[in-house]
Amino acid sequence: SQQGEEDPQALSIQEGENATMNCSYKTSINNLQWYRQNSGRGLVHLILIRSNEREKHSGRLRVTLDTSKKSSSLLITASRAADTASYFCATASSGTASKLTFGTGTRLQVTL
Amino acid sequence: NAGVTQTPKFRVLKTGQSMTLLCAQDMNHEYMYWYRQDPGMGLRLIHYSVGEGTTAKGEVPDGYNVSRLKKQNFLLGLESAAPSQTSVYFCASSYSGQNNQPQHFGDGTRLSIL
């Protein structure tokens, strides 16, 4: 079963705009991770936020986590055409041998 | 470093045939995973391994077997392929089982079962 559900399923923006993707999950977690997948390629880890953290930054990425609402958001600022990809959230629950449960993903299209 | 390498990249099988997908990692990672990715469903865990010689079932293990004879290799086998196993298969590895370790993915094997 899918732990995470991403919203929206697809997002189209122009270069320079910000992109926000949301992830909701069902059970308590140890951490939440965001991955990017370019077409025809494997997933690439972007950022990890622990359950006791509320916000984390990495370059143009900002991730927030609200454990009371079981939700997270990924903000990409000043988007570029190279940001075009699918983005997945993945949750890790305590004591699960680093197993991740992935959401269904958001397809981001950044146009010039 | 090559990271995680999957072979083959593409394969077409007939129903009932068998095959083995190979995953190799050169990062000395303890944990390895096999996922399948189907349209609209994200990634689902098939089997995983917490170290050489050990394997465990994931969310969707039926119809698959795995082996981890060497730390750097994780093999996924389909004994009798079925059309429902048409999918993109991804292998991943992580340094340890601690929950704050990211996973590193290969580029996938695209498998079609006719």
Coordinates of C-alpha atoms in Angstrom, one line a residue:
Chain A
S1 CA 0.0 0.0 0.0
Q2 CA 1.2 3.5 -0.7
Q3 CA 2.1 5.4 2.4
G4 CA 2.4 8.8 0.7
E5 CA 0.1 10.6 -1.6
E6 CA 1.4 13.6 -3.6
D7 CA -0.5 16.6 -4.7
P8 CA -0.8 17.7 -7.4
Q9 CA -0.2 14.8 -9.6
A10 CA 1.1 17.1 -12.3
L11 CA 2.3 20.7 -12.3
S12 CA 3.3 23.0 -15.1
I13 CA 5.1 26.3 -14.5
Q14 CA 7.3 28.7 -16.3
E15 CA 11.0 29.0 -15.6
G16 CA 11.7 31.4 -12.7
E17 CA 8.5 30.6 -10.9
N18 CA 8.3 28.6 -7.7
A19 CA 7.0 25.0 -7.5
T20 CA 5.3 23.6 -4.5
M21 CA 4.5 19.9 -4.1
N22 CA 2.7 18.4 -1.2
C23 CA 2.9 14.9 0.4
S24 CA 0.5 13.3 2.9
Y25 CA 1.1 10.1 4.7
K26 CA -0.8 7.8 7.0
T27 CA 1.4 6.4 9.9
S28 CA 4.0 7.8 12.2
I29 CA 7.4 8.2 10.7
N30 CA 11.1 8.4 11.6
N31 CA 11.9 10.6 8.7
L32 CA 10.6 11.7 5.3
Q33 CA 12.7 12.0 2.2
W34 CA 12.2 13.6 -1.2
Y35 CA 13.6 12.1 -4.4
R36 CA 13.7 13.3 -8.0
Q37 CA 13.4 11.1 -11.1
N38 CA 14.3 12.3 -14.5
S39 CA 12.6 10.5 -17.4
G40 CA 14.1 7.1 -18.0
R41 CA 16.4 7.3 -15.0
G42 CA 16.6 6.1 -11.4
L43 CA 15.6 8.1 -8.4
V44 CA 18.0 10.6 -6.9
H45 CA 17.9 11.6 -3.3
L46 CA 17.3 15.3 -2.7
I47 CA 16.7 15.9 1.0
L48 CA 15.8 14.2 4.2
I49 CA 13.9 15.7 7.1
R50 CA 13.6 14.0 10.5
S51 CA 10.4 13.7 12.4
N52 CA 11.6 16.2 15.0
E53 CA 12.5 18.8 12.4
R54 CA 10.0 21.3 10.9
E55 CA 11.9 22.8 8.1
K56 CA 15.0 22.1 6.1
H57 CA 16.8 23.9 3.3
S58 CA 19.2 22.7 0.6
G59 CA 20.1 25.2 -2.1
R60 CA 16.9 26.1 -3.9
L61 CA 14.9 23.4 -2.1
R62 CA 12.9 24.0 1.1
V63 CA 11.1 21.1 2.8
T64 CA 8.6 21.4 5.6
L65 CA 7.2 18.7 7.8
D66 CA 4.0 18.9 9.9
T67 CA 3.7 15.6 11.9
S68 CA 0.5 16.6 13.4
K69 CA -1.1 16.8 10.0
K70 CA 1.0 14.0 8.6
S71 CA 2.1 16.2 5.7
S72 CA 5.2 17.6 4.0
S73 CA 5.8 20.1 1.3
L74 CA 8.7 20.6 -1.1
L75 CA 9.3 24.0 -2.5
I76 CA 11.6 24.6 -5.4
T77 CA 12.4 28.3 -5.8
A78 CA 13.4 30.0 -9.1
S79 CA 12.7 26.9 -11.1
R80 CA 14.8 25.9 -14.2
A81 CA 14.0 23.8 -17.2
A82 CA 16.4 21.2 -15.7
D83 CA 14.1 20.8 -12.8
T84 CA 11.6 19.1 -15.1
A85 CA 11.2 15.6 -13.5
S86 CA 8.9 13.6 -11.3
Y87 CA 9.3 14.1 -7.5
F88 CA 8.5 11.5 -4.9
C89 CA 8.2 11.6 -1.2
A90 CA 9.2 8.6 0.8
T91 CA 8.6 7.8 4.4
A92 CA 10.7 5.7 6.8
S93 CA 9.0 4.3 9.9
S94 CA 10.9 3.4 13.0
G95 CA 12.4 -0.1 13.1
T96 CA 11.9 -0.9 9.5
A97 CA 15.4 -1.5 8.4
S98 CA 15.6 1.7 6.4
K99 CA 12.7 0.6 4.3
L100 CA 11.0 3.4 2.5
T101 CA 7.4 3.7 1.4
F102 CA 7.0 5.9 -1.6
G103 CA 4.2 8.1 -2.7
T104 CA 2.8 8.2 -6.2
G105 CA 4.8 11.3 -7.3
T106 CA 4.3 14.7 -8.8
R107 CA 5.3 15.3 -12.4
L108 CA 6.8 18.8 -12.8
Q109 CA 7.1 20.5 -16.1
V110 CA 9.1 23.7 -16.3
T111 CA 8.8 25.6 -19.5
L112 CA 11.0 28.3 -20.9
Chain B
N1 CA 32.4 5.3 -8.9
A2 CA 29.7 3.6 -10.9
G3 CA 27.2 3.6 -7.9
V4 CA 24.4 1.2 -8.6
T5 CA 24.5 -0.7 -11.9
Q6 CA 21.6 -2.7 -13.2
T7 CA 21.7 -5.3 -16.0
P8 CA 20.1 -5.7 -18.4
K9 CA 18.5 -2.3 -19.2
F10 CA 15.7 -3.8 -21.3
R11 CA 14.3 -7.2 -21.8
V12 CA 11.3 -8.8 -23.4
L13 CA 10.1 -12.2 -22.2
K14 CA 7.4 -14.6 -23.1
T15 CA 5.0 -15.8 -20.4
G16 CA 6.5 -18.7 -18.5
Q17 CA 10.1 -17.8 -19.2
S18 CA 12.6 -17.2 -16.4
M19 CA 15.2 -14.6 -16.0
T20 CA 17.5 -13.0 -13.5
L21 CA 18.1 -9.2 -13.0
L22 CA 21.5 -8.3 -11.7
C23 CA 22.2 -5.3 -9.4
A24 CA 25.8 -4.4 -8.5
Q25 CA 26.9 -1.6 -6.1
D26 CA 30.4 -0.4 -5.5
M27 CA 29.8 1.7 -2.4
N28 CA 30.2 -1.0 0.1
H29 CA 26.6 -0.6 1.2
E30 CA 25.1 -3.2 3.6
Y31 CA 21.5 -2.8 2.6
M32 CA 20.1 -3.5 -0.9
Y33 CA 16.5 -3.3 -2.3
W34 CA 14.5 -4.3 -5.3
Y35 CA 11.5 -2.2 -6.3
R36 CA 9.0 -2.2 -9.1
Q37 CA 7.5 0.9 -10.6
D38 CA 4.2 0.9 -12.3
P39 CA 2.3 3.8 -13.8
G40 CA 0.5 5.8 -11.2
M41 CA 1.6 3.6 -8.3
G42 CA 5.0 4.9 -7.3
L43 CA 7.6 2.4 -6.2
R44 CA 6.8 -0.8 -4.3
L45 CA 9.3 -2.9 -2.4
I46 CA 9.7 -6.5 -3.7
H47 CA 12.5 -7.9 -1.5
Y48 CA 15.4 -6.4 0.4
S49 CA 18.6 -7.5 2.0
V50 CA 20.2 -6.3 5.2
G51 CA 23.6 -7.9 4.5
E52 CA 25.4 -10.6 2.6
G53 CA 23.6 -13.9 2.8
T54 CA 20.3 -12.4 4.1
T55 CA 17.1 -11.6 2.3
A56 CA 13.6 -10.6 3.4
K57 CA 10.2 -10.0 1.8
G58 CA 8.8 -6.6 1.0
E59 CA 5.4 -5.4 0.0
V60 CA 5.0 -7.4 -3.2
P61 CA 7.2 -10.5 -3.1
D62 CA 5.0 -13.1 -4.9
G63 CA 6.5 -14.4 -8.1
Y64 CA 10.0 -13.2 -7.3
N65 CA 13.1 -14.7 -5.6
V66 CA 16.3 -13.0 -4.6
S67 CA 19.8 -13.9 -3.6
R68 CA 22.7 -11.9 -2.0
L69 CA 25.7 -14.2 -2.2
K70 CA 28.1 -11.3 -2.3
K71 CA 27.8 -8.0 -0.5
Q72 CA 28.0 -6.0 -3.7
N73 CA 25.5 -8.0 -5.7
F74 CA 21.7 -8.5 -5.3
L75 CA 19.9 -10.7 -7.8
L76 CA 16.2 -10.7 -8.6
G77 CA 14.8 -13.8 -10.2
L78 CA 11.5 -14.4 -12.0
E79 CA 10.9 -18.2 -12.2
S80 CA 7.9 -18.1 -14.5
A81 CA 7.2 -14.7 -15.9
A82 CA 3.6 -13.4 -16.1
P83 CA 2.2 -10.4 -17.9
S84 CA 1.5 -8.8 -14.5
Q85 CA 5.2 -8.6 -13.9
T86 CA 5.6 -6.2 -16.8
S87 CA 7.2 -3.2 -15.1
V88 CA 10.3 -1.1 -14.5
Y89 CA 12.5 -2.7 -11.9
F90 CA 14.8 -0.6 -9.7
C91 CA 17.6 -1.6 -7.4
A92 CA 18.8 0.6 -4.6
S93 CA 21.3 0.4 -1.8
S94 CA 22.0 2.2 1.4
Y95 CA 24.9 2.4 3.8
S96 CA 23.1 0.8 6.7
G97 CA 19.8 0.2 8.2
Q98 CA 19.7 3.3 10.3
N99 CA 16.7 5.3 9.4
N100 CA 18.5 8.4 8.3
Q101 CA 20.3 6.9 5.4
P102 CA 19.3 7.8 1.8
Q103 CA 19.0 5.2 -0.8
H104 CA 21.0 5.2 -4.0
F105 CA 19.2 3.9 -7.1
G106 CA 20.2 2.3 -10.4
D107 CA 18.7 3.4 -13.7
G108 CA 16.3 0.5 -13.9
T109 CA 15.5 -2.5 -16.0
R110 CA 12.5 -2.2 -18.3
L111 CA 10.9 -5.6 -18.5
S112 CA 8.0 -6.6 -20.8
I113 CA 6.2 -9.9 -20.5
L114 CA 4.3 -10.9 -23.6

